[in-house]
């Protein structure tokens, strides 16, 4: 258990392993005692990341599919 | 306190906070090699690049607000400052997060280092 709920602070506190930018997100995901703050932030960031993933896939598709045709048909 | 730990700083972070990192034994490096990613402005192009990176997308890159460093400098022990409270989410998410949980910790506290900031 790396992050535990602290009653007095009403937040998760860190114990044991040193957190950094590389492990924080994954450790928080696996933490069963997320405080409300982290739950909200995590949910928002997860949504942002999945949107980013989708847009990357879309960008690839745009490169692959000729969409000139579509534009022409919209103009008519 | 940060001996041999590597950090990357967005250009939005004041020199004083970066000097604090170095003074405590930390090393400054590029974002790919850094253990810590610090920023003071989620909308700064440097930080935006992190939010658009594969590392971020794959949960390998959390950006922290650099006020964490001034809080550590003020605190008796590094352990009393929870790094996790200094998560800096992308700007486009901050409004809705604020609506649900109130202001962020770096907006609430009066940070010693920022009071000394010379904003020219
Ligand atoms: Zn928490």
PDB file of C-alpha atoms and ligand atoms in Angstrom:
ATOM      1  CA  UNK A   1       0.000   0.000   0.000  1.00  0.00           C
ATOM      2  CA  UNK A   2       1.722   3.114  -1.159  1.00  0.00           C
ATOM      3  CA  UNK A   3      -0.787   5.831  -0.612  1.00  0.00           C
ATOM      4  CA  UNK A   4      -3.084   5.693   2.380  1.00  0.00           C
ATOM      5  CA  UNK A   5      -6.101   7.641   3.376  1.00  0.00           C
ATOM      6  CA  UNK A   6      -5.476  10.076   6.174  1.00  0.00           C
ATOM      7  CA  UNK A   7      -8.494  10.909   8.308  1.00  0.00           C
ATOM      8  CA  UNK A   8      -6.894  13.973   9.794  1.00  0.00           C
ATOM      9  CA  UNK A   9      -5.850  15.486   6.484  1.00  0.00           C
ATOM     10  CA  UNK A  10      -8.868  14.304   4.486  1.00  0.00           C
ATOM     11  CA  UNK A  11      -6.503  13.359   1.721  1.00  0.00           C
ATOM     12  CA  UNK A  12      -4.178  10.617   0.601  1.00  0.00           C
ATOM     13  CA  UNK A  13      -0.755  10.775   2.140  1.00  0.00           C
ATOM     14  CA  UNK A  14       2.331   9.148   0.804  1.00  0.00           C
ATOM     15  CA  UNK A  15       4.172   6.391   2.565  1.00  0.00           C
ATOM     16  CA  UNK A  16       7.079   4.187   1.657  1.00  0.00           C
ATOM     17  CA  UNK A  17       8.107   4.428  -1.945  1.00  0.00           C
ATOM     18  CA  UNK A  18       9.219   7.803  -3.228  1.00  0.00           C
ATOM     19  CA  UNK A  19       6.776   9.228  -5.724  1.00  0.00           C
ATOM     20  CA  UNK A  20       7.854  11.016  -8.861  1.00  0.00           C
ATOM     21  CA  UNK A  21       6.489  12.077 -12.250  1.00  0.00           C
ATOM     22  CA  UNK A  22       7.126   8.623 -13.679  1.00  0.00           C
ATOM     23  CA  UNK A  23       5.339   6.430 -11.172  1.00  0.00           C
ATOM     24  CA  UNK A  24       2.722   8.751  -9.717  1.00  0.00           C
ATOM     25  CA  UNK A  25      -0.085   8.198 -12.189  1.00  0.00           C
ATOM     26  CA  UNK A  26       0.165   4.413 -12.175  1.00  0.00           C
ATOM     27  CA  UNK A  27       0.510   4.228  -8.393  1.00  0.00           C
ATOM     28  CA  UNK A  28      -2.529   6.429  -7.952  1.00  0.00           C
ATOM     29  CA  UNK A  29      -4.542   4.283 -10.350  1.00  0.00           C
ATOM     30  CA  UNK A  30      -3.699   1.219  -8.271  1.00  0.00           C
ATOM     31  CA  UNK A  31      -4.410   2.971  -4.976  1.00  0.00           C
ATOM     32  CA  UNK A  32      -7.624   1.725  -3.347  1.00  0.00           C
ATOM     33  CA  UNK A  33      -7.842   4.743  -1.040  1.00  0.00           C
ATOM     34  CA  UNK A  34      -7.980   7.677  -3.405  1.00  0.00           C
ATOM     35  CA  UNK A  35      -9.206  10.869  -1.824  1.00  0.00           C
ATOM     36  CA  UNK A  36     -11.923  12.902  -3.570  1.00  0.00           C
ATOM     37  CA  UNK A  37      -9.413  15.395  -4.921  1.00  0.00           C
ATOM     38  CA  UNK A  38      -7.331  12.740  -6.600  1.00  0.00           C
ATOM     39  CA  UNK A  39     -10.351  10.867  -7.872  1.00  0.00           C
ATOM     40  CA  UNK A  40     -11.602  14.002  -9.623  1.00  0.00           C
ATOM     41  CA  UNK A  41      -8.191  14.910 -11.051  1.00  0.00           C
ATOM     42  CA  UNK A  42      -7.524  11.344 -12.171  1.00  0.00           C
ATOM     43  CA  UNK A  43     -10.892  11.042 -13.915  1.00  0.00           C
ATOM     44  CA  UNK A  44     -10.368  14.315 -15.758  1.00  0.00           C
ATOM     45  CA  UNK A  45      -6.839  13.419 -16.810  1.00  0.00           C
ATOM     46  CA  UNK A  46      -7.893   9.936 -17.924  1.00  0.00           C
ATOM     47  CA  UNK A  47     -10.574  11.455 -20.122  1.00  0.00           C
ATOM     48  CA  UNK A  48      -8.074  13.914 -21.581  1.00  0.00           C
ATOM     49  CA  UNK A  49      -5.670  11.063 -22.313  1.00  0.00           C
ATOM     50  CA  UNK A  50      -8.265   8.922 -24.039  1.00  0.00           C
ATOM     51  CA  UNK A  51      -9.350  11.932 -26.145  1.00  0.00           C
ATOM     52  CA  UNK A  52      -5.714  12.448 -27.069  1.00  0.00           C
ATOM     53  CA  UNK A  53      -5.426   8.809 -28.086  1.00  0.00           C
ATOM     54  CA  UNK A  54      -8.549   9.099 -30.231  1.00  0.00           C
ATOM     55  CA  UNK A  55      -7.359  12.288 -31.906  1.00  0.00           C
ATOM     56  CA  UNK A  56      -4.040  10.661 -32.732  1.00  0.00           C
ATOM     57  CA  UNK A  57      -5.874   7.798 -34.390  1.00  0.00           C
ATOM     58  CA  UNK A  58      -8.126  10.263 -36.241  1.00  0.00           C
ATOM     59  CA  UNK A  59      -5.128  12.241 -37.476  1.00  0.00           C
ATOM     60  CA  UNK A  60      -3.695   9.069 -38.916  1.00  0.00           C
ATOM     61  CA  UNK A  61      -6.974   8.337 -40.661  1.00  0.00           C
ATOM     62  CA  UNK A  62      -7.167  11.839 -42.098  1.00  0.00           C
ATOM     63  CA  UNK A  63      -3.749  11.363 -43.633  1.00  0.00           C
ATOM     64  CA  UNK A  64      -4.797   8.030 -45.090  1.00  0.00           C
ATOM     65  CA  UNK A  65      -8.266   8.919 -46.373  1.00  0.00           C
ATOM     66  CA  UNK A  66      -8.723  11.460 -49.145  1.00  0.00           C
ATOM     67  CA  UNK A  67     -11.234  13.908 -47.724  1.00  0.00           C
ATOM     68  CA  UNK A  68     -11.145  16.322 -50.628  1.00  0.00           C
ATOM     69  CA  UNK A  69     -14.025  14.396 -52.096  1.00  0.00           C
ATOM     70  CA  UNK A  70     -16.094  14.921 -48.974  1.00  0.00           C
ATOM     71  CA  UNK A  71     -15.448  18.657 -49.043  1.00  0.00           C
ATOM     72  CA  UNK A  72     -16.517  18.886 -52.650  1.00  0.00           C
ATOM     73  CA  UNK A  73     -19.724  17.057 -51.980  1.00  0.00           C
ATOM     74  CA  UNK A  74     -20.467  19.362 -49.053  1.00  0.00           C
ATOM     75  CA  UNK A  75     -20.094  22.415 -51.241  1.00  0.00           C
ATOM     76  CA  UNK A  76     -22.625  21.264 -53.806  1.00  0.00           C
TER      77      UNK A  76
ATOM     78  CA  UNK B   1      17.124  16.562   0.100  1.00  0.00           C
ATOM     79  CA  UNK B   2      16.839  15.902  -3.650  1.00  0.00           C
ATOM     80  CA  UNK B   3      20.282  14.389  -3.995  1.00  0.00           C
ATOM     81  CA  UNK B   4      20.951  13.002  -7.496  1.00  0.00           C
ATOM     82  CA  UNK B   5      17.311  13.272  -8.497  1.00  0.00           C
ATOM     83  CA  UNK B   6      16.688  14.635 -11.956  1.00  0.00           C
ATOM     84  CA  UNK B   7      14.110  17.264 -12.761  1.00  0.00           C
ATOM     85  CA  UNK B   8      12.928  19.097 -15.815  1.00  0.00           C
ATOM     86  CA  UNK B   9      11.643  22.653 -15.460  1.00  0.00           C
ATOM     87  CA  UNK B  10       9.189  24.391 -17.729  1.00  0.00           C
ATOM     88  CA  UNK B  11      10.334  27.927 -18.550  1.00  0.00           C
ATOM     89  CA  UNK B  12       7.338  29.154 -16.556  1.00  0.00           C
ATOM     90  CA  UNK B  13       9.173  28.164 -13.366  1.00  0.00           C
ATOM     91  CA  UNK B  14      11.084  30.989 -11.698  1.00  0.00           C
ATOM     92  CA  UNK B  15      14.859  30.821 -11.380  1.00  0.00           C
ATOM     93  CA  UNK B  16      14.584  30.827  -7.583  1.00  0.00           C
ATOM     94  CA  UNK B  17      12.702  27.521  -7.536  1.00  0.00           C
ATOM     95  CA  UNK B  18      15.150  25.941  -9.954  1.00  0.00           C
ATOM     96  CA  UNK B  19      18.052  27.154  -7.822  1.00  0.00           C
ATOM     97  CA  UNK B  20      16.343  25.647  -4.788  1.00  0.00           C
ATOM     98  CA  UNK B  21      16.293  22.282  -6.530  1.00  0.00           C
ATOM     99  CA  UNK B  22      19.990  22.474  -7.336  1.00  0.00           C
ATOM    100  CA  UNK B  23      20.862  23.758  -3.864  1.00  0.00           C
ATOM    101  CA  UNK B  24      19.277  20.634  -2.400  1.00  0.00           C
ATOM    102  CA  UNK B  25      21.379  18.326  -4.565  1.00  0.00           C
ATOM    103  CA  UNK B  26      18.993  17.954  -7.502  1.00  0.00           C
ATOM    104  CA  UNK B  27      20.061  17.865 -11.128  1.00  0.00           C
ATOM    105  CA  UNK B  28      18.312  19.673 -13.997  1.00  0.00           C
ATOM    106  CA  UNK B  29      17.912  17.749 -17.237  1.00  0.00           C
ATOM    107  CA  UNK B  30      15.721  17.307 -20.306  1.00  0.00           C
ATOM    108  CA  UNK B  31      12.102  16.091 -20.003  1.00  0.00           C
ATOM    109  CA  UNK B  32      12.798  12.585 -21.281  1.00  0.00           C
ATOM    110  CA  UNK B  33      15.418  11.798 -18.633  1.00  0.00           C
ATOM    111  CA  UNK B  34      13.758  13.594 -15.746  1.00  0.00           C
ATOM    112  CA  UNK B  35      12.255  11.873 -12.717  1.00  0.00           C
ATOM    113  CA  UNK B  36      10.282  15.016 -11.932  1.00  0.00           C
ATOM    114  CA  UNK B  37       8.473  17.380 -14.284  1.00  0.00           C
ATOM    115  CA  UNK B  38       7.856  20.807 -12.795  1.00  0.00           C
ATOM    116  CA  UNK B  39       5.840  23.680 -14.176  1.00  0.00           C
ATOM    117  CA  UNK B  40       4.158  26.852 -12.912  1.00  0.00           C
ATOM    118  CA  UNK B  41       1.869  27.247 -15.913  1.00  0.00           C
ATOM    119  CA  UNK B  42      -0.055  24.427 -17.535  1.00  0.00           C
ATOM    120  CA  UNK B  43      -0.689  26.546 -20.625  1.00  0.00           C
ATOM    121  CA  UNK B  44       2.992  27.271 -21.268  1.00  0.00           C
ATOM    122  CA  UNK B  45       4.112  25.692 -24.580  1.00  0.00           C
ATOM    123  CA  UNK B  46       6.863  23.719 -22.778  1.00  0.00           C
ATOM    124  CA  UNK B  47       4.312  22.087 -20.504  1.00  0.00           C
ATOM    125  CA  UNK B  48       1.730  21.679 -23.277  1.00  0.00           C
ATOM    126  CA  UNK B  49       4.309  19.563 -25.074  1.00  0.00           C
ATOM    127  CA  UNK B  50       4.373  17.203 -22.081  1.00  0.00           C
ATOM    128  CA  UNK B  51       0.577  16.916 -22.099  1.00  0.00           C
ATOM    129  CA  UNK B  52       0.709  15.943 -25.758  1.00  0.00           C
ATOM    130  CA  UNK B  53       3.476  13.395 -25.350  1.00  0.00           C
ATOM    131  CA  UNK B  54       3.190   9.619 -25.447  1.00  0.00           C
ATOM    132  CA  UNK B  55       4.726   9.485 -21.970  1.00  0.00           C
ATOM    133  CA  UNK B  56       1.827  11.499 -20.614  1.00  0.00           C
ATOM    134  CA  UNK B  57      -0.732   9.509 -22.550  1.00  0.00           C
ATOM    135  CA  UNK B  58       0.718   6.264 -21.211  1.00  0.00           C
ATOM    136  CA  UNK B  59       0.628   7.438 -17.570  1.00  0.00           C
ATOM    137  CA  UNK B  60       4.390   7.860 -17.455  1.00  0.00           C
ATOM    138  CA  UNK B  61       4.524  11.612 -16.967  1.00  0.00           C
ATOM    139  CA  UNK B  62       2.768  13.559 -14.238  1.00  0.00           C
ATOM    140  CA  UNK B  63       3.425  17.287 -14.147  1.00  0.00           C
ATOM    141  CA  UNK B  64       3.759  18.807 -10.691  1.00  0.00           C
ATOM    142  CA  UNK B  65       3.435  22.447  -9.749  1.00  0.00           C
ATOM    143  CA  UNK B  66       6.860  23.797  -8.832  1.00  0.00           C
ATOM    144  CA  UNK B  67       5.424  25.402  -5.691  1.00  0.00           C
ATOM    145  CA  UNK B  68       5.965  21.951  -4.226  1.00  0.00           C
ATOM    146  CA  UNK B  69       9.617  22.949  -3.926  1.00  0.00           C
ATOM    147  CA  UNK B  70       8.916  26.114  -1.988  1.00  0.00           C
ATOM    148  CA  UNK B  71       6.580  24.149   0.294  1.00  0.00           C
ATOM    149  CA  UNK B  72       9.332  21.601   0.917  1.00  0.00           C
ATOM    150  CA  UNK B  73      11.807  24.377   1.633  1.00  0.00           C
ATOM    151  CA  UNK B  74       9.431  25.783   4.246  1.00  0.00           C
ATOM    152  CA  UNK B  75       8.508  22.451   5.813  1.00  0.00           C
ATOM    153  CA  UNK B  76      10.498  20.823   8.586  1.00  0.00           C
ATOM    154  CA  UNK B  77      10.565  17.513   6.775  1.00  0.00           C
ATOM    155  CA  UNK B  78      10.157  16.708   3.099  1.00  0.00           C
ATOM    156  CA  UNK B  79       7.746  13.950   4.136  1.00  0.00           C
ATOM    157  CA  UNK B  80       5.236  16.421   5.536  1.00  0.00           C
ATOM    158  CA  UNK B  81       4.644  17.899   2.059  1.00  0.00           C
ATOM    159  CA  UNK B  82       2.538  15.536  -0.055  1.00  0.00           C
ATOM    160  CA  UNK B  83       3.849  15.713  -3.609  1.00  0.00           C
ATOM    161  CA  UNK B  84       0.543  14.256  -4.769  1.00  0.00           C
ATOM    162  CA  UNK B  85      -1.273  17.474  -3.899  1.00  0.00           C
ATOM    163  CA  UNK B  86       0.789  19.377  -6.419  1.00  0.00           C
ATOM    164  CA  UNK B  87      -0.419  17.569  -9.535  1.00  0.00           C
ATOM    165  CA  UNK B  88      -0.783  20.123 -12.317  1.00  0.00           C
ATOM    166  CA  UNK B  89      -3.462  19.015 -14.789  1.00  0.00           C
ATOM    167  CA  UNK B  90      -3.853  20.471 -18.297  1.00  0.00           C
ATOM    168  CA  UNK B  91      -5.439  23.940 -18.372  1.00  0.00           C
ATOM    169  CA  UNK B  92      -8.547  22.749 -20.195  1.00  0.00           C
ATOM    170  CA  UNK B  93      -9.394  20.486 -17.216  1.00  0.00           C
ATOM    171  CA  UNK B  94      -8.680  22.897 -14.384  1.00  0.00           C
ATOM    172  CA  UNK B  95     -12.010  24.708 -14.494  1.00  0.00           C
ATOM    173  CA  UNK B  96     -14.146  21.599 -14.095  1.00  0.00           C
ATOM    174  CA  UNK B  97     -11.818  20.177 -11.435  1.00  0.00           C
ATOM    175  CA  UNK B  98     -12.011  23.441  -9.502  1.00  0.00           C
ATOM    176  CA  UNK B  99     -15.792  23.319  -9.730  1.00  0.00           C
ATOM    177  CA  UNK B 100     -15.836  19.913  -8.038  1.00  0.00           C
ATOM    178  CA  UNK B 101     -13.117  20.198  -5.426  1.00  0.00           C
ATOM    179  CA  UNK B 102     -12.331  23.881  -5.017  1.00  0.00           C
ATOM    180  CA  UNK B 103      -9.102  25.657  -5.733  1.00  0.00           C
ATOM    181  CA  UNK B 104      -5.796  23.895  -6.139  1.00  0.00           C
ATOM    182  CA  UNK B 105      -3.240  23.848  -3.360  1.00  0.00           C
ATOM    183  CA  UNK B 106      -0.894  26.152  -5.246  1.00  0.00           C
ATOM    184  CA  UNK B 107      -3.686  28.694  -5.513  1.00  0.00           C
ATOM    185  CA  UNK B 108      -4.521  28.547  -1.816  1.00  0.00           C
ATOM    186  CA  UNK B 109      -1.192  28.867  -0.095  1.00  0.00           C
ATOM    187  CA  UNK B 110       1.016  31.851   0.232  1.00  0.00           C
ATOM    188  CA  UNK B 111       4.298  30.524  -0.910  1.00  0.00           C
ATOM    189  CA  UNK B 112       7.383  32.054   0.560  1.00  0.00           C
ATOM    190  CA  UNK B 113       9.309  31.794  -2.655  1.00  0.00           C
ATOM    191  CA  UNK B 114       6.645  33.496  -4.725  1.00  0.00           C
ATOM    192  CA  UNK B 115       6.523  36.435  -2.384  1.00  0.00           C
ATOM    193  CA  UNK B 116      10.178  36.938  -3.120  1.00  0.00           C
ATOM    194  CA  UNK B 117       9.595  36.630  -6.861  1.00  0.00           C
ATOM    195  CA  UNK B 118      10.766  39.591  -8.823  1.00  0.00           C
ATOM    196  CA  UNK B 119       8.366  39.683 -11.712  1.00  0.00           C
ATOM    197  CA  UNK B 120       9.986  41.968 -14.229  1.00  0.00           C
TER     198      UNK B 120
HETATM  199 ZN1  LIG C   1      -5.374  12.127  -2.683  1.00  0.00          ZN
END
